[in-house]
Amino acid sequence: MKNQWKKVIVHVDMDAFFASVEQLHNPSLRGKPVIVGADPRGGKGRGVVSTASYEARKYGVHSAMPISQAYKLCPHGVYLKPNGRLYKRYSELVMDILHQFTPRVQAISIDEAFLDVTGSVHLFGDVETLGREIKKRIYQQTGLTASVGIAPSKSVAKIASDFQKPDGLTIVPPNKVQEFLEPLEVTRLWGVGKKTFEVLSRMGIETVGQLRAYPLEVLEQKMGKMGAHLYRMANGIDERDVHDRDEIKSVSHERTFGKDERELEVLTSTMLLLSEKVCSRLRKYGLKGKTVQLKVRYSDFSTFTRHKTLSDPTNLTEEVFNVSLNLFQEFVNQDKAIRLIGVGVSQLSSEKGGQITLWDIEKERKLELERVMDKIQEKFGKEALTHAQTLTSHKRRKEKE
Ligand code: TTP
Ligand code: MG
């Protein structure tokens, strides 16, 4: 049986994470409908639900629902505002526990991670014993429950962890992948959002089984790249590896201009945008970096890189931007048009650790702000925020001048 598994991928997802942490900390909330999110203000509140405990979900309350609607469905619920720091602490605890099973852990959100246990499963016995052990250690060491999916690929493991939530364990061995996927709604597949679902349902496709009946060529013809992706997902084909943080050596972004550029305003705002992309990626991975590098390519393709190592690692957009701006000084007044500009951060380390000073508290505050910005970007798209920020920084520079 063990030999059938070429790869063993585990997906772990904590149950009603924010709400469960709240219930853990305040035992009087256990067994009650707890809703974490915006203030409902007696039904008049704005904003949305972050998450709801399983008791509250019985009333139809769920993540991303307007808080006013949640209040209508469950007026007697306990409404709490999110305590990000507390959740982050538990998230780190859980991630540390997962590292007891393999170094190959990829955290993909605050309460979710993939593990590649292909090389370590034998240390725990079989796949099922390993799955039970993961859940047991999480529960014993944090008091929280997790749902676990185990499959030969990431996409199937992710679907499996959601299959018997909460406190679930679903194992899909290689020879059961098709059987497992077939009856599921296509919306369960990775990357199938509302729009794709609409297109598929117009084609009469609602289940993965129905999707599988379509040959690759037809799907590609009708939906391009998405069609090829759907074909792979529906057939359980997913070669993506688990990327642990140690594999990431640096994070960088660059932009080639449509026409070679001389405008200082455009160059600096591009640097800001690139710094922001780099830092939001670092924050997503829970990383900081010590070295900032700038890359400049002129229209004649001559390319220069400059770097600066900081005394403390950072993942703050403002800091990375300021360093890039400094590094850029020597390229100003060169009277040559620039074709490409790039910003990167290397010498990475984990966000955790180190002593806290007043300076750190100030940094932490900024970090929180930037995290909020990441969230806004996720919700409303990059453009809105980037423009706002770029404008602000221009304004600030003008004021200084
Ligand atoms: P999820 O894992 O999607 O949800 P969950 O852990 O609350 O519940 P489930 O048992 O279904 O896994 O998200 C993890 C946390 O992220 C969640 O507790 C709160 C936060 N979150 C938001 O703030 N807004 C959102 O829209 C979603 C989906 C999650
Ligand atoms: Mg969860």
Coordinates of C-alpha atoms and ligand atoms in Angstrom, one line a residue:
M1 CA 0.0 0.0 0.0
K2 CA 2.8 2.4 1.0
N3 CA 4.5 1.8 -2.3
Q4 CA 1.6 3.3 -4.3
W5 CA 2.4 6.7 -2.9
K6 CA 5.0 8.5 -5.1
K7 CA 4.5 11.7 -3.1
V8 CA 2.7 12.1 0.2
I9 CA 1.3 15.6 0.6
V10 CA -0.5 16.8 3.8
H11 CA -2.7 19.8 4.0
V12 CA -3.6 21.1 7.4
D13 CA -6.3 23.8 8.0
M14 CA -7.3 24.9 11.4
D15 CA -11.0 24.9 12.3
A16 CA -12.8 28.2 12.6
F17 CA -9.4 29.5 13.5
F18 CA -9.9 33.1 14.9
A19 CA -13.1 32.0 16.7
S20 CA -11.5 28.8 18.1
V21 CA -8.6 30.8 19.5
E22 CA -11.1 33.2 21.2
Q23 CA -13.0 30.2 22.7
L24 CA -9.8 28.7 23.9
H25 CA -8.9 31.9 25.7
N26 CA -12.2 32.6 27.2
P27 CA -13.9 29.3 28.3
S28 CA -17.2 31.0 28.8
L29 CA -17.4 31.3 25.0
R30 CA -17.1 27.6 24.3
G31 CA -20.2 26.0 22.8
K32 CA -21.5 29.5 21.9
P33 CA -22.0 31.2 18.5
V34 CA -18.9 33.4 18.3
I35 CA -18.5 35.8 15.4
V36 CA -15.1 37.5 14.9
G37 CA -15.1 40.6 12.6
A38 CA -16.4 44.1 12.4
D39 CA -18.6 45.7 15.1
P40 CA -22.3 44.9 14.3
R41 CA -23.5 48.0 16.1
G42 CA -26.9 46.5 16.7
G43 CA -27.3 45.5 13.1
K44 CA -26.2 48.8 11.6
G45 CA -22.5 48.1 11.5
R46 CA -20.4 48.1 8.4
G47 CA -17.7 45.7 7.5
V48 CA -17.6 41.9 7.3
V49 CA -17.3 38.7 9.3
S50 CA -13.8 37.4 9.5
T51 CA -14.9 34.0 10.7
A52 CA -17.7 32.4 12.7
S53 CA -17.5 29.4 15.2
Y54 CA -19.2 26.3 14.0
E55 CA -22.0 27.0 16.5
A56 CA -22.6 30.3 14.6
R57 CA -22.4 28.7 11.2
K58 CA -25.5 26.7 12.0
Y59 CA -27.4 30.1 11.6
G60 CA -25.9 30.6 8.2
V61 CA -23.1 33.0 9.3
H62 CA -19.8 32.7 7.4
S63 CA -16.6 34.5 6.5
A64 CA -16.9 37.6 4.3
M65 CA -20.6 38.1 5.0
P66 CA -21.7 41.6 5.8
I67 CA -21.7 41.9 9.6
S68 CA -25.2 43.5 9.5
Q69 CA -26.5 40.3 7.8
A70 CA -24.8 38.1 10.4
Y71 CA -26.5 40.1 13.1
K72 CA -29.9 39.5 11.5
L73 CA -29.2 35.8 11.3
C74 CA -27.7 35.5 14.8
P75 CA -28.5 38.5 17.0
H76 CA -27.7 36.6 20.2
G77 CA -24.2 35.7 19.0
V78 CA -21.0 36.9 20.7
Y79 CA -19.4 39.5 18.5
L80 CA -15.6 40.1 18.9
K81 CA -13.2 42.3 17.1
P82 CA -10.1 40.4 15.7
N83 CA -7.0 40.1 17.9
G84 CA -4.4 39.6 15.2
R85 CA -1.4 39.3 17.5
L86 CA -3.0 36.5 19.5
Y87 CA -3.9 34.6 16.3
K88 CA -0.4 35.1 14.9
R89 CA 1.1 33.5 18.1
Y90 CA -1.1 30.4 17.7
S91 CA -0.3 30.3 14.1
E92 CA 3.4 30.2 14.9
L93 CA 2.9 27.5 17.5
V94 CA 1.0 25.3 14.9
M95 CA 3.7 25.9 12.3
D96 CA 6.4 24.9 14.8
I97 CA 4.5 21.6 15.5
L98 CA 4.2 20.9 11.8
H99 CA 8.0 21.2 11.5
Q100 CA 8.2 18.2 13.9
F101 CA 7.0 16.1 11.0
T102 CA 9.2 17.3 8.2
P103 CA 11.3 20.4 7.3
R104 CA 9.3 20.7 4.2
V105 CA 6.4 22.9 5.4
Q106 CA 4.8 25.6 3.3
A107 CA 2.6 27.9 5.2
I108 CA 0.0 29.4 2.8
S109 CA -2.1 31.4 5.2
I110 CA -2.3 32.1 8.9
D111 CA -4.0 28.8 9.6
E112 CA -3.1 26.6 6.6
A113 CA 0.0 24.7 5.5
F114 CA 1.2 22.0 3.1
L115 CA 3.7 19.4 4.2
D116 CA 5.6 17.1 2.0
V117 CA 6.1 14.0 4.2
T118 CA 7.2 11.6 1.4
G119 CA 10.5 11.1 3.1
S120 CA 9.4 11.1 6.7
V121 CA 6.1 9.2 6.8
H122 CA 7.9 5.9 7.5
L123 CA 9.1 7.4 10.8
F124 CA 5.5 7.5 12.0
G125 CA 4.2 4.2 10.6
D126 CA 1.7 4.6 7.8
V127 CA -0.1 7.6 6.3
E128 CA -3.1 7.3 8.6
T129 CA -1.0 7.1 11.8
L130 CA 0.9 10.2 10.7
G131 CA -2.4 12.1 10.0
R132 CA -3.7 11.2 13.5
E133 CA -0.4 12.1 15.1
I134 CA -0.4 15.6 13.5
K135 CA -4.0 16.3 14.7
K136 CA -3.1 14.9 18.2
R137 CA 0.0 17.0 18.7
I138 CA -1.8 20.1 17.5
Y139 CA -4.6 19.5 19.9
Q140 CA -2.4 18.5 22.8
Q141 CA 0.0 21.4 22.4
T142 CA -2.4 24.2 21.5
G143 CA -5.9 23.0 22.5
L144 CA -7.1 23.7 19.0
T145 CA -8.5 21.3 16.4
A146 CA -7.3 21.0 12.8
S147 CA -8.6 19.3 9.7
V148 CA -6.1 17.3 7.7
G149 CA -6.2 16.0 4.2
I150 CA -3.6 13.6 2.8
A151 CA -3.2 12.9 -0.9
P152 CA -0.5 12.4 -3.6
S153 CA -0.8 16.1 -4.7
K154 CA -1.4 19.5 -3.3
S155 CA -4.7 20.2 -4.9
V156 CA -6.3 17.0 -3.8
A157 CA -4.8 17.3 -0.3
K158 CA -6.4 20.7 0.0
I159 CA -9.8 19.5 -1.1
A160 CA -9.4 16.5 1.3
S161 CA -8.8 18.7 4.4
D162 CA -12.0 20.5 3.7
F163 CA -14.0 17.3 3.2
Q164 CA -14.9 16.4 6.8
K165 CA -14.5 19.7 8.6
P166 CA -14.2 20.3 11.5
D167 CA -11.7 18.0 13.2
G168 CA -11.5 15.9 10.1
L169 CA -9.0 13.5 8.6
T170 CA -9.4 12.5 5.0
I171 CA -7.0 10.3 3.2
V172 CA -7.1 9.9 -0.6
P173 CA -4.6 7.3 -1.7
P174 CA -3.3 7.4 -5.3
N175 CA -5.7 4.8 -6.6
K176 CA -8.7 6.6 -5.1
V177 CA -8.1 10.1 -6.5
Q178 CA -10.5 9.8 -9.4
E179 CA -13.3 8.2 -7.3
F180 CA -12.9 10.9 -4.7
L181 CA -13.0 13.8 -7.2
E182 CA -15.7 12.7 -9.5
P183 CA -18.9 13.5 -7.4
L184 CA -17.5 16.8 -6.2
E185 CA -18.8 20.2 -7.4
V186 CA -16.4 21.9 -9.7
T187 CA -16.2 24.8 -7.3
R188 CA -14.1 22.6 -5.0
L189 CA -11.3 22.6 -7.6
W190 CA -8.4 25.0 -7.1
G191 CA -8.9 28.2 -9.1
V192 CA -12.6 27.7 -9.8
G193 CA -14.2 31.0 -8.8
K194 CA -17.6 32.5 -9.7
K195 CA -16.7 33.4 -13.2
T196 CA -15.2 30.0 -14.2
F197 CA -18.2 28.3 -12.6
E198 CA -20.6 30.4 -14.7
V199 CA -18.8 29.4 -17.9
L200 CA -18.7 25.8 -16.9
S201 CA -22.3 25.6 -15.8
R202 CA -23.3 27.1 -19.2
M203 CA -21.5 24.1 -20.7
G204 CA -23.6 21.9 -18.5
I205 CA -20.7 21.1 -16.2
E206 CA -21.3 21.0 -12.5
T207 CA -19.4 18.1 -11.1
V208 CA -15.7 17.1 -11.6
G209 CA -16.9 13.9 -13.2
Q210 CA -18.8 15.9 -15.9
L211 CA -15.7 18.1 -16.4
R212 CA -13.5 15.0 -16.8
A213 CA -15.7 13.9 -19.7
Y214 CA -14.2 16.8 -21.7
P215 CA -11.0 16.2 -23.6
L216 CA -8.1 18.6 -23.0
E217 CA -8.3 20.1 -26.5
V218 CA -11.9 21.1 -26.1
L219 CA -11.4 22.7 -22.8
E220 CA -8.3 24.6 -24.1
Q221 CA -10.2 25.7 -27.1
K222 CA -13.1 27.0 -25.0
M223 CA -11.2 28.4 -22.1
G224 CA -7.6 28.8 -23.0
K225 CA -5.1 28.4 -20.2
M226 CA -7.8 28.0 -17.6
G227 CA -9.1 25.1 -19.6
A228 CA -5.8 23.3 -19.4
H229 CA -5.6 24.0 -15.7
L230 CA -9.1 22.6 -15.2
Y231 CA -8.2 19.5 -17.1
R232 CA -5.3 18.9 -14.8
M233 CA -7.2 19.6 -11.7
A234 CA -10.1 17.4 -12.7
N235 CA -7.8 14.5 -13.5
G236 CA -5.8 14.9 -10.2
I237 CA -2.7 16.0 -12.1
D238 CA -0.7 18.4 -10.0
E239 CA 3.1 18.3 -10.0
R240 CA 3.5 21.4 -7.8
D241 CA 6.0 21.0 -5.0
V242 CA 5.8 22.0 -1.4
H243 CA 8.1 25.1 -1.1
D244 CA 9.5 25.5 2.3
R245 CA 10.9 28.9 3.3
D246 CA 14.5 27.7 3.2
E247 CA 14.2 27.4 -0.5
I248 CA 13.5 31.1 -0.9
K249 CA 16.9 32.9 -1.1
S250 CA 15.7 36.2 -2.3
V251 CA 12.6 38.0 -3.4
S252 CA 12.7 40.5 -6.2
H253 CA 10.5 42.2 -8.7
E254 CA 11.4 44.2 -11.8
R255 CA 9.7 46.2 -14.5
T256 CA 10.6 46.8 -18.1
F257 CA 9.1 50.1 -19.3
G258 CA 7.0 50.3 -22.4
K259 CA 9.3 53.0 -23.7
D260 CA 12.7 53.8 -22.3
E261 CA 12.2 56.1 -19.3
R262 CA 13.9 59.3 -18.1
E263 CA 11.2 60.8 -15.9
L264 CA 12.3 60.8 -12.3
E265 CA 8.7 60.7 -11.0
V266 CA 8.0 57.6 -13.0
L267 CA 11.2 55.9 -12.0
T268 CA 10.7 56.6 -8.3
S269 CA 7.1 55.7 -8.2
T270 CA 8.0 52.4 -10.0
M271 CA 10.6 51.8 -7.3
L272 CA 7.9 52.3 -4.7
L273 CA 5.6 49.9 -6.5
L274 CA 8.3 47.3 -6.7
S275 CA 9.3 47.7 -3.1
E276 CA 5.7 47.2 -2.1
K277 CA 5.5 44.0 -4.2
V278 CA 8.6 42.6 -2.7
C279 CA 7.7 43.5 0.9
S280 CA 4.1 42.2 0.6
R281 CA 5.6 38.9 -0.6
L282 CA 8.1 38.8 2.2
R283 CA 5.3 39.4 4.7
K284 CA 3.2 36.7 3.2
Y285 CA 6.0 34.2 3.7
G286 CA 6.7 35.5 7.2
L287 CA 10.2 36.6 6.1
K288 CA 12.5 39.6 6.5
G289 CA 15.7 40.5 4.6
K290 CA 18.9 42.3 5.4
T291 CA 20.2 43.2 1.9
V292 CA 18.3 45.4 -0.5
Q293 CA 19.4 45.5 -4.1
L294 CA 18.6 47.7 -7.0
K295 CA 19.0 46.8 -10.6
V296 CA 19.1 49.3 -13.4
R297 CA 19.3 48.5 -17.1
Y298 CA 19.8 51.3 -19.7
S299 CA 18.4 51.4 -23.1
D300 CA 21.7 50.2 -24.5
F301 CA 21.2 47.1 -22.3
S302 CA 24.2 47.9 -20.0
T303 CA 23.1 46.6 -16.6
F304 CA 24.2 47.7 -13.1
T305 CA 23.3 46.3 -9.7
R306 CA 23.9 48.0 -6.4
H307 CA 23.2 46.7 -2.9
K308 CA 23.2 47.8 0.7
T309 CA 23.1 45.6 3.8
L310 CA 21.1 47.0 6.7
S311 CA 21.8 46.5 10.4
D312 CA 18.4 44.9 10.9
P313 CA 16.4 42.8 8.5
T314 CA 13.2 44.4 7.3
N315 CA 10.0 43.7 5.3
L316 CA 8.7 47.2 5.5
T317 CA 7.9 48.8 2.1
E318 CA 9.0 52.2 3.3
E319 CA 12.4 51.1 4.4
V320 CA 13.1 49.1 1.3
F321 CA 11.9 52.0 -0.8
N322 CA 14.1 54.5 1.0
V323 CA 17.2 52.3 0.5
S324 CA 16.5 51.7 -3.2
L325 CA 16.0 55.5 -3.6
N326 CA 19.5 56.0 -2.0
L327 CA 21.0 53.4 -4.2
F328 CA 19.4 55.1 -7.2
Q329 CA 21.1 58.4 -6.5
E330 CA 24.2 57.6 -8.6
F331 CA 22.0 56.8 -11.6
V332 CA 20.3 60.2 -11.5
N333 CA 21.6 62.8 -14.0
Q334 CA 23.2 60.1 -16.2
D335 CA 21.4 61.4 -19.1
K336 CA 20.6 57.9 -20.4
A337 CA 17.2 56.5 -20.7
I338 CA 16.3 53.5 -18.5
R339 CA 14.8 50.4 -19.9
L340 CA 14.4 48.3 -16.7
I341 CA 14.4 48.8 -13.0
G342 CA 14.4 46.1 -10.3
V343 CA 14.2 45.9 -6.5
G344 CA 15.1 42.9 -4.5
V345 CA 15.7 41.8 -0.9
S346 CA 18.0 38.9 0.1
Q347 CA 19.8 37.4 3.2
L348 CA 16.4 36.3 4.4
S349 CA 15.4 35.2 7.9
S350 CA 12.2 34.4 9.7
E351 CA 10.1 37.2 11.0
K352 CA 10.2 35.8 14.5
G353 CA 12.8 36.2 17.1
G354 CA 15.0 39.0 18.4
Q355 CA 14.6 41.3 21.3
I356 CA 11.9 43.9 21.3
T357 CA 12.8 47.6 21.7
L358 CA 10.8 50.8 21.5
W359 CA 12.0 51.1 17.9
D360 CA 10.6 47.6 17.2
I361 CA 7.2 48.6 18.6
E362 CA 7.1 51.5 16.2
K363 CA 8.1 49.1 13.4
E364 CA 5.5 46.7 14.5
R365 CA 2.9 49.4 14.2
K366 CA 4.0 50.2 10.7
L367 CA 4.0 46.5 9.9
E368 CA 0.4 46.1 11.1
L369 CA -0.5 49.0 8.8
E370 CA 1.2 47.4 5.9
R371 CA -0.5 44.1 6.6
V372 CA -3.9 46.0 6.5
M373 CA -2.8 47.4 3.1
D374 CA -2.0 43.9 1.9
K375 CA -5.5 42.9 2.8
I376 CA -7.0 45.9 1.1
Q377 CA -5.1 45.1 -2.0
E378 CA -6.3 41.5 -2.0
K379 CA -9.8 42.8 -1.7
F380 CA -9.9 45.8 -4.0
G381 CA -7.0 45.1 -6.3
K382 CA -3.5 46.5 -6.5
E383 CA -4.3 49.7 -8.4
A384 CA -6.4 51.6 -5.9
L385 CA -3.9 51.4 -3.1
T386 CA -0.7 51.7 -5.1
H387 CA -2.0 54.9 -6.6
A388 CA -3.1 56.3 -3.2
Q389 CA 0.3 55.4 -1.7
T390 CA 2.3 56.7 -4.7
L391 CA 0.4 59.9 -4.5
T392 CA 1.0 60.2 -0.8
S393 CA 4.7 59.7 -1.2
H394 CA 4.9 62.3 -3.9
K395 CA 3.0 64.7 -1.8
R396 CA 5.3 64.0 1.1
R397 CA 8.4 64.6 -1.0
K398 CA 6.9 67.8 -2.4
E399 CA 6.1 69.0 1.1
K400 CA 9.7 68.3 2.1
E401 CA 11.0 70.2 -0.9
Ligands
TTP1 P1 -10.2 29.8 6.9 O1 -9.3 28.7 7.1 O2 -10.8 30.0 5.5 O3 -11.5 29.7 7.8 P2 -11.6 29.2 9.3 O4 -10.3 28.6 9.8 O5 -12.2 30.3 10.2 O6 -12.7 28.1 9.2 P3 -12.6 26.6 8.6 O7 -12.9 25.7 9.7 O8 -13.7 26.6 7.5 O9 -11.2 26.5 8.0 O10 -9.5 31.1 7.3 C1 -8.6 31.2 8.4 C2 -8.8 32.5 9.2 O11 -8.6 33.6 8.3 C3 -10.2 32.7 9.7 O12 -10.4 32.1 11.0 C4 -10.4 34.2 9.8 C5 -9.5 34.7 8.6 N1 -10.4 35.0 7.5 C6 -10.8 36.3 7.3 O13 -10.4 37.2 8.1 N2 -11.6 36.6 6.3 C7 -12.0 35.7 5.4 O14 -12.8 36.0 4.4 C8 -11.6 34.4 5.5 C9 -12.1 33.3 4.6 C10 -10.8 34.1 6.6
MG2 MG -9.3 27.3 8.7

